Amino acid sequence: MATLIGIAIGIYFRDRLYPLIIIWPYFGIYTKNAGEYGSLDIVLLVGSAILLITAIIVIFMKVCSGSGSPAEN
């Protein structure tokens, strides 16, 4: 559910950092479980990959729309 919220907020507000913020707790949960639950590990990795791709897409959307380089925003 958090992945869907991260995608929606990232794209709607064109915020490249919000999806990356959600990856941080995913990483913490992933390292804490250390392979105990294989399905959880897969879900966290796939969710993190999707959020990372969302952040990259938002960066390209900002650059292509002419709102300046991502570093300026």
Short mmCIF file of C-alpha atoms in Angstrom, two decimals:
data_model
loop_
_atom_site.label_atom_id
_atom_site.label_comp_id
_atom_site.label_asym_id
_atom_site.label_seq_id
_atom_site.Cartn_x
_atom_site.Cartn_y
_atom_site.Cartn_z
CA MET A 1 0.00 0.00 0.00
CA ALA A 2 2.84 2.38 0.83
CA THR A 3 4.32 1.78 -2.62
CA LEU A 4 1.09 2.87 -4.29
CA ILE A 5 0.90 5.99 -2.11
CA GLY A 6 4.54 6.79 -2.91
CA ILE A 7 3.90 6.44 -6.64
CA ALA A 8 0.75 8.58 -6.51
CA ILE A 9 2.30 11.39 -4.48
CA GLY A 10 5.56 11.30 -6.41
CA ILE A 11 3.87 11.63 -9.78
CA TYR A 12 1.00 13.93 -8.78
CA PHE A 13 3.20 16.48 -7.00
CA ARG A 14 6.26 15.74 -9.17
CA ASP A 15 8.24 15.11 -6.02
CA ARG A 16 11.28 12.99 -6.76
CA LEU A 17 12.28 12.58 -3.11
CA TYR A 18 9.05 11.23 -1.64
CA PRO A 19 9.36 7.78 -3.27
CA LEU A 20 12.96 7.59 -2.07
CA ILE A 21 11.89 8.31 1.52
CA ILE A 22 9.67 5.24 1.50
CA ILE A 23 12.58 3.05 0.39
CA TRP A 24 14.42 3.78 3.66
CA PRO A 25 11.98 1.91 5.96
CA TYR A 26 11.72 -0.85 3.35
CA PHE A 27 15.49 -1.25 3.61
CA GLY A 28 15.26 -1.34 7.42
CA ILE A 29 12.58 -4.03 7.37
CA TYR A 30 14.55 -6.00 4.78
CA THR A 31 17.77 -5.96 6.82
CA LYS A 32 15.99 -6.66 10.12
CA ASN A 33 14.31 -9.83 8.81
CA ALA A 34 17.54 -11.03 7.16
CA GLY A 35 15.89 -13.62 4.94
CA GLU A 36 13.45 -15.10 7.47
CA TYR A 37 10.50 -14.46 5.18
CA GLY A 38 11.29 -14.94 1.52
CA SER A 39 8.01 -13.53 0.26
CA LEU A 40 8.45 -10.36 2.35
CA ASP A 41 11.95 -9.90 0.95
CA ILE A 42 10.63 -10.15 -2.60
CA VAL A 43 7.81 -7.67 -1.94
CA LEU A 44 10.19 -5.17 -0.35
CA LEU A 45 12.72 -5.45 -3.19
CA VAL A 46 10.07 -5.12 -5.90
CA GLY A 47 8.44 -2.18 -4.07
CA SER A 48 11.81 -0.46 -3.71
CA ALA A 49 12.60 -0.97 -7.38
CA ILE A 50 9.23 0.45 -8.41
CA LEU A 51 9.70 3.49 -6.17
CA LEU A 52 13.20 4.07 -7.53
CA ILE A 53 11.87 3.91 -11.08
CA THR A 54 9.11 6.36 -10.11
CA ALA A 55 11.70 8.83 -8.79
CA ILE A 56 13.67 8.54 -12.04
CA ILE A 57 10.52 9.09 -14.11
CA VAL A 58 9.65 12.20 -12.09
CA ILE A 59 13.15 13.58 -12.66
CA PHE A 60 12.77 13.07 -16.42
CA MET A 61 9.30 14.64 -16.33
CA LYS A 62 10.73 17.74 -14.65
CA VAL A 63 13.64 18.04 -17.04
CA CYS A 64 11.49 17.49 -20.14
CA SER A 65 8.81 19.94 -19.01
CA GLY A 66 11.38 22.72 -18.84
CA SER A 67 11.07 23.37 -15.13
CA GLY A 68 14.84 23.38 -14.81
CA SER A 69 17.31 20.82 -13.70
CA PRO A 70 16.32 18.58 -10.77
CA ALA A 71 19.07 20.12 -8.62
CA GLU A 72 17.40 23.53 -8.78
CA ASN A 73 14.02 22.31 -7.52
#
